[in-house]
PDB file of C-alpha atoms in Angstrom:
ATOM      1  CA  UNK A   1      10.275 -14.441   0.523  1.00  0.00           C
ATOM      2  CA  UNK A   2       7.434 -12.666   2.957  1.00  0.00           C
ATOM      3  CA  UNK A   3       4.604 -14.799   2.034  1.00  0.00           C
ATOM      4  CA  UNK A   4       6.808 -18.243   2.086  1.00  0.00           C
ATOM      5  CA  UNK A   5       7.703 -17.487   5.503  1.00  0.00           C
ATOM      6  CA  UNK A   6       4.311 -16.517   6.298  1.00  0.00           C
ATOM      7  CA  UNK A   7       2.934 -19.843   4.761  1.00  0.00           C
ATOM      8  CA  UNK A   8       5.827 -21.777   6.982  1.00  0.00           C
ATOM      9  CA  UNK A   9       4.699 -20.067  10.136  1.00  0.00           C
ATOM     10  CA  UNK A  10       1.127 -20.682   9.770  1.00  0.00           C
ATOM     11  CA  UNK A  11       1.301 -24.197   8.697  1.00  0.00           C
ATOM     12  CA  UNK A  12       4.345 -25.147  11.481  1.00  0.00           C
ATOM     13  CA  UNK A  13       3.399 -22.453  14.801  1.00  0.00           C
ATOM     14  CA  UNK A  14       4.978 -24.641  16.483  1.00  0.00           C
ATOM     15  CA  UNK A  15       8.552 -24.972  14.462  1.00  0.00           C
ATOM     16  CA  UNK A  16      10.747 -22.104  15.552  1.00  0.00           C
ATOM     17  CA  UNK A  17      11.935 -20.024  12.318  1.00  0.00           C
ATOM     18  CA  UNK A  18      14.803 -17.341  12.284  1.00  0.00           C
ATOM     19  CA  UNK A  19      14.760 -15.186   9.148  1.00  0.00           C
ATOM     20  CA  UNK A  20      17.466 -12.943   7.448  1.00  0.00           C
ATOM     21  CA  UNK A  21      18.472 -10.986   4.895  1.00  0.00           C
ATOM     22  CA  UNK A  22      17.353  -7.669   4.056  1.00  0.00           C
ATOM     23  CA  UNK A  23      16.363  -6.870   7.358  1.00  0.00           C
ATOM     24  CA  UNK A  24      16.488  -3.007   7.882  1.00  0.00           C
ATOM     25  CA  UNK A  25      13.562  -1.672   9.292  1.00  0.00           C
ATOM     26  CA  UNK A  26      12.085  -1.978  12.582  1.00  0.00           C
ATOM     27  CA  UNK A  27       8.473  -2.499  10.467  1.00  0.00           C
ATOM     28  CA  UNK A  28      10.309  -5.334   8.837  1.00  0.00           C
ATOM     29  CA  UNK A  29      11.066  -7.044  11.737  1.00  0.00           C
ATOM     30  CA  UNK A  30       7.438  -6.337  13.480  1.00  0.00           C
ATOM     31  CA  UNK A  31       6.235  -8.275  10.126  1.00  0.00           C
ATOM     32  CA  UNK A  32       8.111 -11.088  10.459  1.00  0.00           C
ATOM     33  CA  UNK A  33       7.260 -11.544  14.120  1.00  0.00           C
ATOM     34  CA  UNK A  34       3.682 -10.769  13.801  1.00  0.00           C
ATOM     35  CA  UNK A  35       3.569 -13.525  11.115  1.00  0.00           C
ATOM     36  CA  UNK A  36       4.952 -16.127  13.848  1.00  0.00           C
ATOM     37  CA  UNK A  37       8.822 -15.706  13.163  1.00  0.00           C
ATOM     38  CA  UNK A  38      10.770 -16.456  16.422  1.00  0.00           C
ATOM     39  CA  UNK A  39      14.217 -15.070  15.847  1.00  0.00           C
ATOM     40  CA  UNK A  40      15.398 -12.085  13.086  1.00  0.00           C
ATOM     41  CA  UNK A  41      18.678 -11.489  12.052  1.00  0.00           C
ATOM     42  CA  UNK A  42      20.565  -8.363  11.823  1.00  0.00           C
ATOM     43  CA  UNK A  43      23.486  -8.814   9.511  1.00  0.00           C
ATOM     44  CA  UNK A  44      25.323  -5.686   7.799  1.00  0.00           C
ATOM     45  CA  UNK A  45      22.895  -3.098   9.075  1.00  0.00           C
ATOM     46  CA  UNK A  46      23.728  -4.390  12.577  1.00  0.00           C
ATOM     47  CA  UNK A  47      27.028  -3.491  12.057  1.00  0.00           C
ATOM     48  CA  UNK A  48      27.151  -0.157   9.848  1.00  0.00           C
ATOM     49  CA  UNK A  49      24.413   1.205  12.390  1.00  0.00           C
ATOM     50  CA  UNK A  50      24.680  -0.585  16.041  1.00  0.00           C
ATOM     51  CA  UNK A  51      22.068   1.467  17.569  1.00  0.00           C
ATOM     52  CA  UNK A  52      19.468  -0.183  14.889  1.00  0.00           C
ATOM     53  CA  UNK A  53      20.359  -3.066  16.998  1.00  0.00           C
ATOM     54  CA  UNK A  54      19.858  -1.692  20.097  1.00  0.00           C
ATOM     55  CA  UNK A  55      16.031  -0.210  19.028  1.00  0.00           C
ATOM     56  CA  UNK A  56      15.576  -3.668  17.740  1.00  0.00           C
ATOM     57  CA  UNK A  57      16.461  -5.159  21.067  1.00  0.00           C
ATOM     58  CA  UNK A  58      14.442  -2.778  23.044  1.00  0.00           C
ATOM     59  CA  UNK A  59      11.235  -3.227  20.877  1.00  0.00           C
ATOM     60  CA  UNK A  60      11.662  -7.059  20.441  1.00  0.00           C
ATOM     61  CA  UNK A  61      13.255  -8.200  22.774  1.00  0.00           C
ATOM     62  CA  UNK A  62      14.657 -11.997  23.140  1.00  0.00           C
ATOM     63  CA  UNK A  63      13.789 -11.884  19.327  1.00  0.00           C
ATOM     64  CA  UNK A  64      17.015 -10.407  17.811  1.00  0.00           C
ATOM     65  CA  UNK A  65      19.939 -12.088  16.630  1.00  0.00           C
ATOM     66  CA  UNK A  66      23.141 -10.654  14.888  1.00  0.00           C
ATOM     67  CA  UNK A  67      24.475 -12.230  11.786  1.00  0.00           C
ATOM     68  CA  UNK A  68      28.419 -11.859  10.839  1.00  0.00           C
ATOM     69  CA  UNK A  69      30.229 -12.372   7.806  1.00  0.00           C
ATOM     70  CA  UNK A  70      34.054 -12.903   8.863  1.00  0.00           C
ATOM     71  CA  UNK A  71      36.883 -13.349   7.367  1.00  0.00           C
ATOM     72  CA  UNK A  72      40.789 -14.068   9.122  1.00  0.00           C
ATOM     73  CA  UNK A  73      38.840 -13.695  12.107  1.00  0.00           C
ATOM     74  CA  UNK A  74      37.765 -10.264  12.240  1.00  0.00           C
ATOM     75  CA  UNK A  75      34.746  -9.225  13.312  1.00  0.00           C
ATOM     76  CA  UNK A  76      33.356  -6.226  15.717  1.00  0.00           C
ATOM     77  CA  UNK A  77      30.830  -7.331  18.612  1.00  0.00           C
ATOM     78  CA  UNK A  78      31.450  -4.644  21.419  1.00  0.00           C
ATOM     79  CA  UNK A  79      28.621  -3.453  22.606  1.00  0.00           C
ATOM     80  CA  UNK A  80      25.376  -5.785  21.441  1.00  0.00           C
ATOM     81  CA  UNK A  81      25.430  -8.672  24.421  1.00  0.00           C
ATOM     82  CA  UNK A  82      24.593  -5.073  26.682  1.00  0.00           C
ATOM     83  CA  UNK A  83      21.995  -4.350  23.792  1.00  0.00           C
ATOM     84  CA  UNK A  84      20.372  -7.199  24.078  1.00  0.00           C
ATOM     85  CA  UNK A  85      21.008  -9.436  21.306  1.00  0.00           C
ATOM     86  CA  UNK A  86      20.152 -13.013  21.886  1.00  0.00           C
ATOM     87  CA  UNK A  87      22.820 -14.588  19.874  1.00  0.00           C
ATOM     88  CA  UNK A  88      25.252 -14.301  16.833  1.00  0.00           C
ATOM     89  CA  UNK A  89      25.072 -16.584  13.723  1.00  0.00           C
ATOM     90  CA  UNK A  90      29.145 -16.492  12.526  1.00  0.00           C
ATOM     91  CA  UNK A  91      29.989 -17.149   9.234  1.00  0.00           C
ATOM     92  CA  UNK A  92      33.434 -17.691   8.398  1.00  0.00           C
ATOM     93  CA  UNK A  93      32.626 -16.629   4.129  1.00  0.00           C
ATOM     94  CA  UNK A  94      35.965 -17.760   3.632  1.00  0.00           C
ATOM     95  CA  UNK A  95      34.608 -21.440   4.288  1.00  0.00           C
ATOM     96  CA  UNK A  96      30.995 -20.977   3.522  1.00  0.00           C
ATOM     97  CA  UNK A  97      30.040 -23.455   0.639  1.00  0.00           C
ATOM     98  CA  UNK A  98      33.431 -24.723   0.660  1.00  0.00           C
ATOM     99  CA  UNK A  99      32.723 -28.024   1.946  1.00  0.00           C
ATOM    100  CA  UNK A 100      35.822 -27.895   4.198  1.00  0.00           C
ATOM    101  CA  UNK A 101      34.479 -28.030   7.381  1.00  0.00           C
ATOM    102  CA  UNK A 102      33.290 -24.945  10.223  1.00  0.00           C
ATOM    103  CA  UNK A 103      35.848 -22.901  12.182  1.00  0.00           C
ATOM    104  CA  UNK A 104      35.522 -24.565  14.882  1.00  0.00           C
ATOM    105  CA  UNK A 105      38.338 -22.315  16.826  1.00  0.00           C
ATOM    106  CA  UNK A 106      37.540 -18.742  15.562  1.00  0.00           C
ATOM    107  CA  UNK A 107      33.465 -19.691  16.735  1.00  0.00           C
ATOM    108  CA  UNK A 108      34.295 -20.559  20.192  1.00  0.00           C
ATOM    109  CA  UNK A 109      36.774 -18.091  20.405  1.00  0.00           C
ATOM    110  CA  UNK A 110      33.749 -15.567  19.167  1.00  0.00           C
ATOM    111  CA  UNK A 111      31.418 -16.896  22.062  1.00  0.00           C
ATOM    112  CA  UNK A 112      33.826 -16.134  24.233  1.00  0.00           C
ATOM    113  CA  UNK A 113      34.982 -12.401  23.798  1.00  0.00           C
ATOM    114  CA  UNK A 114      31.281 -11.252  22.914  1.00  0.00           C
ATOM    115  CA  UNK A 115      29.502 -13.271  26.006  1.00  0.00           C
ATOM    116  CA  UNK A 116      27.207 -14.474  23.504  1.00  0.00           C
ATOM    117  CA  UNK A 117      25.535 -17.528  22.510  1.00  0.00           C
ATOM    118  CA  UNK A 118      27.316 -18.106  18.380  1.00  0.00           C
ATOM    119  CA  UNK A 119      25.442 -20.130  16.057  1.00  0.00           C
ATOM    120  CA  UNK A 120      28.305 -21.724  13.717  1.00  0.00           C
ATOM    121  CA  UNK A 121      27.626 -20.924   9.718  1.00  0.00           C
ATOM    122  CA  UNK A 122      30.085 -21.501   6.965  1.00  0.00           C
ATOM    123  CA  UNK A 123      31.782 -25.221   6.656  1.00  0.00           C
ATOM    124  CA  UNK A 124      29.023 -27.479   8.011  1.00  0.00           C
ATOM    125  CA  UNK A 125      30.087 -30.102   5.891  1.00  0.00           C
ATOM    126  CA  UNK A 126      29.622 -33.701   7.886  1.00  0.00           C
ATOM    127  CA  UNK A 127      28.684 -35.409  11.340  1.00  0.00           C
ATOM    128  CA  UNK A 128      32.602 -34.823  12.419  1.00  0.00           C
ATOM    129  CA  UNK A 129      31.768 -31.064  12.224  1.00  0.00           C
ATOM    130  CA  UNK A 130      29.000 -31.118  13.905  1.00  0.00           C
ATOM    131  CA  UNK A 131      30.771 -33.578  16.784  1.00  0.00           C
ATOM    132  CA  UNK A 132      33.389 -30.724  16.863  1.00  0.00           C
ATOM    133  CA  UNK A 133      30.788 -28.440  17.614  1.00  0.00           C
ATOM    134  CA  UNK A 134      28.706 -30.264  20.109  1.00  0.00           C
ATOM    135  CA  UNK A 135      29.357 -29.614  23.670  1.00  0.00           C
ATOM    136  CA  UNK A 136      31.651 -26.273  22.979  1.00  0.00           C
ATOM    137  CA  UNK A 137      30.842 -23.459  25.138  1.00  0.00           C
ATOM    138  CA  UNK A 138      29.019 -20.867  24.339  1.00  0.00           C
ATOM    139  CA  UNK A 139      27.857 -22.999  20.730  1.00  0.00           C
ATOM    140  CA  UNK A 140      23.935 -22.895  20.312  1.00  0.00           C
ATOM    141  CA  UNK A 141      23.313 -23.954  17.446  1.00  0.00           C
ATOM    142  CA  UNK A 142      24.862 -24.545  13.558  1.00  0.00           C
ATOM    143  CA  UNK A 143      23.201 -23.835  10.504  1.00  0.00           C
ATOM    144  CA  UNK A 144      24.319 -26.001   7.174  1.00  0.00           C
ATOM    145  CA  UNK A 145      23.133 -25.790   3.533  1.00  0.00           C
ATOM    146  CA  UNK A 146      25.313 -27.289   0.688  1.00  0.00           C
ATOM    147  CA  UNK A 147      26.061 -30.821   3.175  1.00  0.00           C
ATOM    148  CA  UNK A 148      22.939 -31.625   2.655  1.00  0.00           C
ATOM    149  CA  UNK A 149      22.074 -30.855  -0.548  1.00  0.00           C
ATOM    150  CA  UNK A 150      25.309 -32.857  -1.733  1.00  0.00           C
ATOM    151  CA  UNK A 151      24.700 -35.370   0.655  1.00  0.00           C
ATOM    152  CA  UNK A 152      27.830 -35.004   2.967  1.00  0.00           C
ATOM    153  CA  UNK A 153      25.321 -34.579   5.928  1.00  0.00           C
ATOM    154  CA  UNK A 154      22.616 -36.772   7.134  1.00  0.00           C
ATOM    155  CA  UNK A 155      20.008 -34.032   9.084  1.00  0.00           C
ATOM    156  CA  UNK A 156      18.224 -37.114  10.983  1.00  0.00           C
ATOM    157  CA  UNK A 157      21.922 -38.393  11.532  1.00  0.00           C
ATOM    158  CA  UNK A 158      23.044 -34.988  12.831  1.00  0.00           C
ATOM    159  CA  UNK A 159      19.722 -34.585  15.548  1.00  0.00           C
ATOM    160  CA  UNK A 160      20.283 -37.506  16.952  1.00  0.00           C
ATOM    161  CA  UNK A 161      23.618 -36.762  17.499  1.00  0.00           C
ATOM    162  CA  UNK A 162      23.039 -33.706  19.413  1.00  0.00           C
ATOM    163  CA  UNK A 163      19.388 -34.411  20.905  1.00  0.00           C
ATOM    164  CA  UNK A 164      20.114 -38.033  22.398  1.00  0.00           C
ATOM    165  CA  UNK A 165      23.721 -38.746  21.813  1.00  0.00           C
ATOM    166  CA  UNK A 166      23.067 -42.107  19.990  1.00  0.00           C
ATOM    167  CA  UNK A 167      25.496 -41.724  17.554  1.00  0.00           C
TER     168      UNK A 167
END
């Protein structure tokens, strides 16, 4: 997906863009920042080789964020808020695509033990979920797919929840 991202950035400079998947090299991740990326994500390799992460941070840093799949509530953070990850995008896999709403609980609970900003993934399925998110501490962000292709979740509806509280 290189060049799509590449066409995004260069069309949008100023639209922030996070990309992930696949990303294993530190070249990889130069790339994608070169080509006007704002934000990578480190998902497995982040977590099968934590000093990847570290390199990552100390290269780019404020530009690396840490993606984790979870299940039951296990995941392992120690150690990458003194790295110098930015944030974590959470997904709870066990409700990602589900259309049963985010994990509300096991994400703030996630902020709170690693010290780091969590970007909610997996059950974004309406505006109550993203209510339930809003104002939680330690909550950046939320990222949501399926809602809105099935229609579950207005994306105007949603911003204007969280950027001027009019809903």
């Amino acid at each position: 997906h290189k060049p799509i991202v590449e066409a995004i950035a260069r069309a949008q400079p100023e639209l922030p863009i996070q990309i992930g998947g696949g990303i294993r090299s530190l070249e990889t991740i130069e790339h994608y920042l070169e080509a006007g990326v704002s934000f990578v994500i480190i998902g497995t390799k982040a977590v099968k080789e934590p000093e990847f992460v570290e390199e990552a941070c100390k290269r780019f840093a404020g530009h690396i964020i840490v993606g984790i799949d979870a299940i039951n509530g296990m995941v392992a953070t120690d150690g990458w808020a003194n790295a110098g990850v930015s944030s974590i995008v959470y997904t709870d896999i066990a409700r990602d695509g589900m259309m049963q709403g985010v994990n509300v609980e096991q994400t703030v609970h996630l902020a709170q033990y690693s010290g780091l900003p969590v970007i909610a993934s997996g059950g974004v399925t309406n505006l109550d979920d993203v209510r339930n998110l809003k104002g939680q501490q330690g909550i950046l962000g939320a990222i949501t797919g399926r809602a809105i292709y099935e229609g579950t979740l207005n994306l105007r509806e949603a911003q204007l929840l969280l950027d001027d509280n009019r809903l």
